[in-house]
Coordinates of C-alpha atoms in Angstrom, one line a residue:
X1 CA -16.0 25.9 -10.7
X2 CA -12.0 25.3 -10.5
X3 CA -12.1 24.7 -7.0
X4 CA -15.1 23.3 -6.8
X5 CA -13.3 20.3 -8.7
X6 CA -10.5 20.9 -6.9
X7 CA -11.9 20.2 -3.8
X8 CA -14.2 17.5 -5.2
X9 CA -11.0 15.6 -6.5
X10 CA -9.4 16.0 -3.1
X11 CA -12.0 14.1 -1.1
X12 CA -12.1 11.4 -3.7
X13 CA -8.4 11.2 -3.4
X14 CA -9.0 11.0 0.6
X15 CA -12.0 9.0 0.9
X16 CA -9.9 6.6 3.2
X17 CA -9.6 8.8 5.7
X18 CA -13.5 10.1 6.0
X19 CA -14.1 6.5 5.9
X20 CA -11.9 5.8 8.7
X21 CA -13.6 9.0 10.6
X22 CA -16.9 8.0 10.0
X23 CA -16.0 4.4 11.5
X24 CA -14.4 5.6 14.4
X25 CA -17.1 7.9 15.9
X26 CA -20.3 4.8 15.1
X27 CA -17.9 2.5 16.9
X28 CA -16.9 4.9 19.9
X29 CA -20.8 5.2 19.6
X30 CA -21.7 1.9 19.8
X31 CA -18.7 -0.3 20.1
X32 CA -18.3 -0.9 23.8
X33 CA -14.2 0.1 24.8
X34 CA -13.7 1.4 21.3
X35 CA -12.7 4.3 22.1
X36 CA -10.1 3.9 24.7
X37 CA -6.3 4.5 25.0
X38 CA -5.4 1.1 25.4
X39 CA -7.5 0.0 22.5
X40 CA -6.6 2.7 19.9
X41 CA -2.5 1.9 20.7
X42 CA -3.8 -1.9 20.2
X43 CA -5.0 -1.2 16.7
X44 CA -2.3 0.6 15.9
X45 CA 0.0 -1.6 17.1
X46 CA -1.8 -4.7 15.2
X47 CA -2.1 -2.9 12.0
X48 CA 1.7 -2.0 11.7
X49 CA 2.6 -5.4 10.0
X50 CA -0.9 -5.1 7.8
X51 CA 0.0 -1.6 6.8
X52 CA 3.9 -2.5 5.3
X53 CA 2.6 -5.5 3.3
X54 CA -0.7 -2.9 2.0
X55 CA 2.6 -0.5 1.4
X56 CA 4.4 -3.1 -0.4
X57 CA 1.4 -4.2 -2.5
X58 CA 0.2 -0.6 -3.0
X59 CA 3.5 0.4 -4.5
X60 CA 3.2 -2.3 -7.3
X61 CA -0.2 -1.6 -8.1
X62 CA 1.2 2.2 -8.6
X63 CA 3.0 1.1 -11.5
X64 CA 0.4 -1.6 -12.8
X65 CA 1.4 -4.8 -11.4
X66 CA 0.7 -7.3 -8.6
X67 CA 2.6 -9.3 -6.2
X68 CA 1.1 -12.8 -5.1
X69 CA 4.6 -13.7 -2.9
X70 CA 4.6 -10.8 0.1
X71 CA 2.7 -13.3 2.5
X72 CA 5.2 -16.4 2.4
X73 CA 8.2 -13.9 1.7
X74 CA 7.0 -12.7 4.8
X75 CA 7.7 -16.0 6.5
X76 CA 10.6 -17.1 4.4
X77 CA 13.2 -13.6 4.9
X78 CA 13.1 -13.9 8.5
X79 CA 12.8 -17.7 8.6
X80 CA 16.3 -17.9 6.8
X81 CA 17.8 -15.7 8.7
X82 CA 17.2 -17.0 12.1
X83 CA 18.2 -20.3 10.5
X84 CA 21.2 -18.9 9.6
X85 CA 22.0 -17.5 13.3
X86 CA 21.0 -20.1 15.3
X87 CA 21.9 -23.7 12.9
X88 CA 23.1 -23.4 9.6
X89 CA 26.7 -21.7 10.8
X90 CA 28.6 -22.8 13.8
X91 CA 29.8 -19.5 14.8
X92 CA 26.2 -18.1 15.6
X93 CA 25.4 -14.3 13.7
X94 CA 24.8 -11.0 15.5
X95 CA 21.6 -10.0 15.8
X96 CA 22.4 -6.9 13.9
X97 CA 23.6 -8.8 11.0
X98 CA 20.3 -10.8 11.1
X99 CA 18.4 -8.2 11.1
X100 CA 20.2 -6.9 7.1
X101 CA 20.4 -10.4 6.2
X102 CA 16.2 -10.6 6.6
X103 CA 15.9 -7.1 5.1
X104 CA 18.9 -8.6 2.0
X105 CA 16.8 -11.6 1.7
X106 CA 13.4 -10.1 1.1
X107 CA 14.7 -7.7 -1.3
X108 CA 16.4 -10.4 -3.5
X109 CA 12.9 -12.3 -3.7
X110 CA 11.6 -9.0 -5.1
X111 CA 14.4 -8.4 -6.8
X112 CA 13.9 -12.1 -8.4
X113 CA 10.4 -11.3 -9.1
X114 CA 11.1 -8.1 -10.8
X115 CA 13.9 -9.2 -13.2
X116 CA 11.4 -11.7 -14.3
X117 CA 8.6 -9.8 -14.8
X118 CA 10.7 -6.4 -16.4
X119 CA 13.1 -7.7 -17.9
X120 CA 12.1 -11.7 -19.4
X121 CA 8.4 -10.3 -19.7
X122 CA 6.6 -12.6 -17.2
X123 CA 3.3 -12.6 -16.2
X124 CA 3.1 -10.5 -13.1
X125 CA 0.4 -12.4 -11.7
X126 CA 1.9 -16.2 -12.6
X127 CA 5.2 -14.9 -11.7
X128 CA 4.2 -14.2 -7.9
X129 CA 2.0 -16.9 -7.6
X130 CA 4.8 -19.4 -8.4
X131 CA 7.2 -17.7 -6.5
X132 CA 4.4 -17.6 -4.0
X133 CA 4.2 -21.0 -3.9
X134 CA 7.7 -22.0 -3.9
X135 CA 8.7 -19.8 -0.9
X136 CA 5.7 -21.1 0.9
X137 CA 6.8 -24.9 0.5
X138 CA 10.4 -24.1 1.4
X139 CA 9.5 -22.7 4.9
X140 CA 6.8 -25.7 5.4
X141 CA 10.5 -27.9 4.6
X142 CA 12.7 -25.6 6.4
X143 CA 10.6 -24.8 9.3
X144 CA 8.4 -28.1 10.4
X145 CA 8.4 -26.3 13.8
X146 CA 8.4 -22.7 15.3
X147 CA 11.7 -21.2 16.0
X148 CA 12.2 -19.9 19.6
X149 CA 14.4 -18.4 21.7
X150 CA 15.2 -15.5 19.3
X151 CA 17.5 -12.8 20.7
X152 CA 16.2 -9.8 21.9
X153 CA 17.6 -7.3 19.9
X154 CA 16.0 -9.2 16.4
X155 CA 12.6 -9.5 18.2
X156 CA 13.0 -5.8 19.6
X157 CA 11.3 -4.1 16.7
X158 CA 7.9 -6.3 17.3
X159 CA 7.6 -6.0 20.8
X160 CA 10.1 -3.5 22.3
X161 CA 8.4 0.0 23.5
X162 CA 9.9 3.2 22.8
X163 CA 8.2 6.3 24.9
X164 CA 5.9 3.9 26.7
X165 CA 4.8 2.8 23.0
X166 CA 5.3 -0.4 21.0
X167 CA 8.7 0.3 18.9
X168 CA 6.9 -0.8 16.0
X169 CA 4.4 2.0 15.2
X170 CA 6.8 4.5 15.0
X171 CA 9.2 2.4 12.7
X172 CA 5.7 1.9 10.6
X173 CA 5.1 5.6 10.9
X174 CA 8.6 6.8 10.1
X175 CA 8.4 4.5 6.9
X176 CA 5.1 5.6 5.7
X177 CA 6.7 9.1 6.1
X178 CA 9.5 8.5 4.0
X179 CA 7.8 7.0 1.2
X180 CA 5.2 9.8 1.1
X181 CA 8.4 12.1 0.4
X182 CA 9.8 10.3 -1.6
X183 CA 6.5 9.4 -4.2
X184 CA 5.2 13.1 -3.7
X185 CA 8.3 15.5 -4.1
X186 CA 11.2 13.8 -5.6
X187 CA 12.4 12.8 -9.5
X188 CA 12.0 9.2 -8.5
X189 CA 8.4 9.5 -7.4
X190 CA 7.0 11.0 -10.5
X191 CA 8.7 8.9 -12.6
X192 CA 7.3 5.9 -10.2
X193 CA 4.0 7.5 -11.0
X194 CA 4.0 8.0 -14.1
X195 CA 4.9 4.7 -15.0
X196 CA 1.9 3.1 -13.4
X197 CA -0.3 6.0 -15.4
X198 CA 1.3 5.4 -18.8
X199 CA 4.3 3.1 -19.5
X200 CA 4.9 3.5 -22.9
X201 CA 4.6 7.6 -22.9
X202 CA 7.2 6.9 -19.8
X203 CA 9.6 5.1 -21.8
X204 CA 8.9 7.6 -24.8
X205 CA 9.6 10.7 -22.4
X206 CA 12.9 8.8 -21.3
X207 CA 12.0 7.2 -17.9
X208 CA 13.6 3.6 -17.7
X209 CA 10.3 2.2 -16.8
X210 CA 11.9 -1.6 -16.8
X211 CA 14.4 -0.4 -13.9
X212 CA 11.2 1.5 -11.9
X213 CA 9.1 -2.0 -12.2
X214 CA 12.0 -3.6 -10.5
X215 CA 12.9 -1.3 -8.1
X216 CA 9.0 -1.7 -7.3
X217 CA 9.1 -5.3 -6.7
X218 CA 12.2 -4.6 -4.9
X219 CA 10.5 -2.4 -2.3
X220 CA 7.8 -4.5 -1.6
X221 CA 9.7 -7.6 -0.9
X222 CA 12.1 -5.3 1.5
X223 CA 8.7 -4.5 2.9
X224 CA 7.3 -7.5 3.5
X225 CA 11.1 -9.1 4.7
X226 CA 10.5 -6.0 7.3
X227 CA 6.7 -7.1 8.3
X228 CA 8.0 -10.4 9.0
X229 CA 10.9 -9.1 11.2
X230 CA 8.2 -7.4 12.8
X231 CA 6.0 -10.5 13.2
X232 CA 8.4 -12.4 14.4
X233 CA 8.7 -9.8 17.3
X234 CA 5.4 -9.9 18.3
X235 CA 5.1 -13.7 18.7
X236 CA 8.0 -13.9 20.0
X237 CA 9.3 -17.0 17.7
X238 CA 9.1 -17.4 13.8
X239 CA 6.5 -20.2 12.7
X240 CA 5.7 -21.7 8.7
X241 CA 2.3 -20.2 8.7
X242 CA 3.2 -16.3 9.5
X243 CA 1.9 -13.8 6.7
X244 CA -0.5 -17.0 5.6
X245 CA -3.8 -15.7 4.0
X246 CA -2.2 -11.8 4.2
X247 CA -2.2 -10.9 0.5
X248 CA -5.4 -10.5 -0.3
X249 CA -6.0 -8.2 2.6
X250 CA -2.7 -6.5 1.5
X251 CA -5.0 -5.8 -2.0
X252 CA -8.0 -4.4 0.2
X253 CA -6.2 -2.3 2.3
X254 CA -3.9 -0.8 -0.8
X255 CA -7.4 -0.3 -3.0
X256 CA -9.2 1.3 -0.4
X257 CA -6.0 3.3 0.4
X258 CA -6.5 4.9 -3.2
X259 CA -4.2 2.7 -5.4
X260 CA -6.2 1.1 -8.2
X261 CA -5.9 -1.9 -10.0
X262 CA -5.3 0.0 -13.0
X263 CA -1.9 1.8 -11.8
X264 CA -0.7 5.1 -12.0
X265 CA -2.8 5.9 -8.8
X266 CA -2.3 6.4 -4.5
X267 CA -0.4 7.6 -1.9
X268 CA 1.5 5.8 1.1
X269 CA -0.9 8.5 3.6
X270 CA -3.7 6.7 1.6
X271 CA -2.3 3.3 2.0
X272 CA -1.8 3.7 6.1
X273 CA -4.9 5.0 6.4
X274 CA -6.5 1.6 4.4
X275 CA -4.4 -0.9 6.7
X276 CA -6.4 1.3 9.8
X277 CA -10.0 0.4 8.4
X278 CA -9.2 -3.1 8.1
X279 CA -8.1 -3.3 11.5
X280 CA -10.5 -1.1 13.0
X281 CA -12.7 -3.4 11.3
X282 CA -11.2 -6.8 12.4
X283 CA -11.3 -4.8 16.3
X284 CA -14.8 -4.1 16.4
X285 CA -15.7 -7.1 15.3
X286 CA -13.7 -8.6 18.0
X287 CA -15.1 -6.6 21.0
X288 CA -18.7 -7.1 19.7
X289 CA -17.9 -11.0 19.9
X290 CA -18.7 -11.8 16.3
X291 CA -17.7 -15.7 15.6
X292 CA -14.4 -15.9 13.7
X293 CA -16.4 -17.7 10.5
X294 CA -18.2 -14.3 10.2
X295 CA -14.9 -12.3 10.5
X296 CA -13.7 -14.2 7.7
X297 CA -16.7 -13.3 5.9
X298 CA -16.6 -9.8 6.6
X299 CA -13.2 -10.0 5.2
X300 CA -13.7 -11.6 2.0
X301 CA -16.4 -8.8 1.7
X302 CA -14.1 -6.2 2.5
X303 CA -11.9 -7.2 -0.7
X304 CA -15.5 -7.4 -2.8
X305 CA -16.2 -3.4 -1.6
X306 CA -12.6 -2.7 -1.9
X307 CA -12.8 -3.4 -5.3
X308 CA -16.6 -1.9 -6.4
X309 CA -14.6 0.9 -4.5
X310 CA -11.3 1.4 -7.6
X311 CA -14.4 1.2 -10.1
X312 CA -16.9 3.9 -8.6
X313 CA -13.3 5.8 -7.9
X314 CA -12.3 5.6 -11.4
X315 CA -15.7 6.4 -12.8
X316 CA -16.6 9.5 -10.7
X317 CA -13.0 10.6 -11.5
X318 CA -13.5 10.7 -15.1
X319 CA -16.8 12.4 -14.7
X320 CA -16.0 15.1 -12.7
X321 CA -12.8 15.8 -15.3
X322 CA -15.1 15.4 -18.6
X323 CA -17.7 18.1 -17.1
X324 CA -14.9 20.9 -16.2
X325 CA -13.0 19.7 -19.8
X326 CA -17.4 20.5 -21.2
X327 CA -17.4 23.7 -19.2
X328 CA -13.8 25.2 -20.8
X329 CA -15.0 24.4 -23.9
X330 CA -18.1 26.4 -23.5
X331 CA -16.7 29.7 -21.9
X332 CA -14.3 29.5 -25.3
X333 CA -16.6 30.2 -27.9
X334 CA -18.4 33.0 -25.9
X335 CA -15.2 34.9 -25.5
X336 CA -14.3 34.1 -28.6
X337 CA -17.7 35.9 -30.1
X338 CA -17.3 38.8 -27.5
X339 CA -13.4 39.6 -29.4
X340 CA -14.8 38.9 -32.7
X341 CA -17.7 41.6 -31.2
X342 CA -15.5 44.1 -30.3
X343 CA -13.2 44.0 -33.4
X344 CA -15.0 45.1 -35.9
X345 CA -16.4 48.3 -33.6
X346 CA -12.3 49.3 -33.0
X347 CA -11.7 49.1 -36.9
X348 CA -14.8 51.1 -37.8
X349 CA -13.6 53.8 -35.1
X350 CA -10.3 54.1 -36.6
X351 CA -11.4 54.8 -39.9
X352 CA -13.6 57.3 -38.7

């Protein structure tokens, strides 16, 4: 009965990924081009900025927050950086440089956010949506037009190949990786966990959970500063409406990934594999010619199922562990009466 929890616990934990399974063979099915090469790179290559802002949002729902602000920070760390290179300072900035100073910029939006919400006691949800707001005005102010001629070595990550691929699925890839590690085998990543699960046993058992909830808002805003480095790659230029509409599909893609609104819960494999569905989704969608109202629809639906999904998750969870927690209990009593059995037979033989 162990491992037939054990097992049932595993797929719930993995659901993405027979989701993702199941999608892929009806559309290779049914879905003309589907299936190909050139299309499979081309979701892959078009989920990669999807999948670091489901990342970035999945990481804050693991320890029972949300951020609003990963779509315009997306727009805004990049969008001050170029400015930087190519108007604010005479001298011009090496691409290298502007590469940290997007990366430095995200960060201290997150890092804003988080000091906020950890350490003044914000709102979570007012305090991203503000900041939300504000970022996205400043670029509309700072950016009335899109920003070309980039350099190439800023733009490289978004549409450079590496090994006859696009450089940025395995700089998605090679992320994803190294958050896995880091959530599933070190110090940090069980006490990242465990914060999201319980804060206030957290605290009690010594983790600084005020320092994890900023380091998590942190992350994601270094995630999304690195999705819109990435963007900005793809198209070539950086323009005032990049990451617009973005964080609510961030919240599908983390949900159905196995984080859940409640905290304490996913993995970055989980997350990668929900950025893929949405994609494959917004793909097939494509190829079969659906009108972009309906797209839209589909998404909005998405988010609906995404979040029917957390609940039925959470439910069946709970089940399965209050039927082997009813089981234990039974097989006690019965071993229990079998030594109580046996005792008095071993007393009686010793007298004799």
């Amino acid at each position: 009965m162990y491992n037939s929890n054990k097992i049932k616990l595993f797929l719930l934990d993995n659901l993405i990924w027979v989701l993702v399974l199941l999608f892929f063979i009806i559309n290779a099915i049914f879905t003309p081009k589907f299936a190909s090469p050139t299309n499979l790179v081309n979701i892959c290559y078009h989920a990669t900025i999807l999948a670091l802002l489901v990342l970035g949002q999945g990481l804050i729902l693991i320890v029972g927050q949300m951020d609003l602000s990963i779509e315009s920070t997306m727009a805004f760390a990049p969008g001050i950086a170029v400015l930087l290179a190519t108007q604010w300072l005479p001298g011009g900035m090496n691409p290298y440089i502007c590469i940290l100073v997007t990366l430095l910029v995200g960060a201290l939006v997150g890092l804003f956010n988080g000091l906020l919400v950890s350490r003044v006691g914000v709102n979570p949800f007012l305090q991203t949506l503000s900041t939300n707001i504000m970022l996205r005005g400043l670029v509309l102010f700072l950016l009335p037009f899109s920003l070309f001629n980039i350099d190439p070595v800023y733009i490289f990550a978004g549409s450079g190949f590496v090994f006859g691929i696009q450089a940025a699925i395995p700089i998605v890839l090679v992320i994803f990786a190294i958050f896995q590690y880091v959530l599933k085998y070190t110090t940090f990543g069980r006490s990242f966990m465990a914060t999201g699960g319980n804060a206030k046993a957290s605290y009690i058992s010594g983790i600084n959970t005020k320092r994890i909830l900023t380091i998590a808002f942190v992350l994601s805003g270094l995630l999304a500063g690195v999705a819109g480095l990435l963007a900005a790659g793809r198209a070539g230029s950086i323009a005032n409406s990049m990451g617009d509409g973005m964080v609510m599909m961030s919240f599908a893609g983390a949900i159905l990934g196995g984080a859940s609104l409640s905290g304490g819960k996913g993995t970055p494999l989980g997350m990668l594999g929900g950025a893929l569905l949405l994609q494959m989704i917004s793909n097939s969608l494509t190829l079969l010619g659906v009108p972009i109202n309906l797209v839209y629809a589909v998404k909005g639906g998405l988010i609906f199922l995404a979040i029917l999904l957390d609940r039925y998750k959470i439910r069946l969870r709970s089940n399965i562990l209050q039927q082997a927690q009813l089981k234990e209990l039974m097989q006690k009593p019965a071993t229990q009466d079998s030594a109580a059995q046996e005792t008095p037979s071993s007393e009686d033989s010793s007298r004799e």
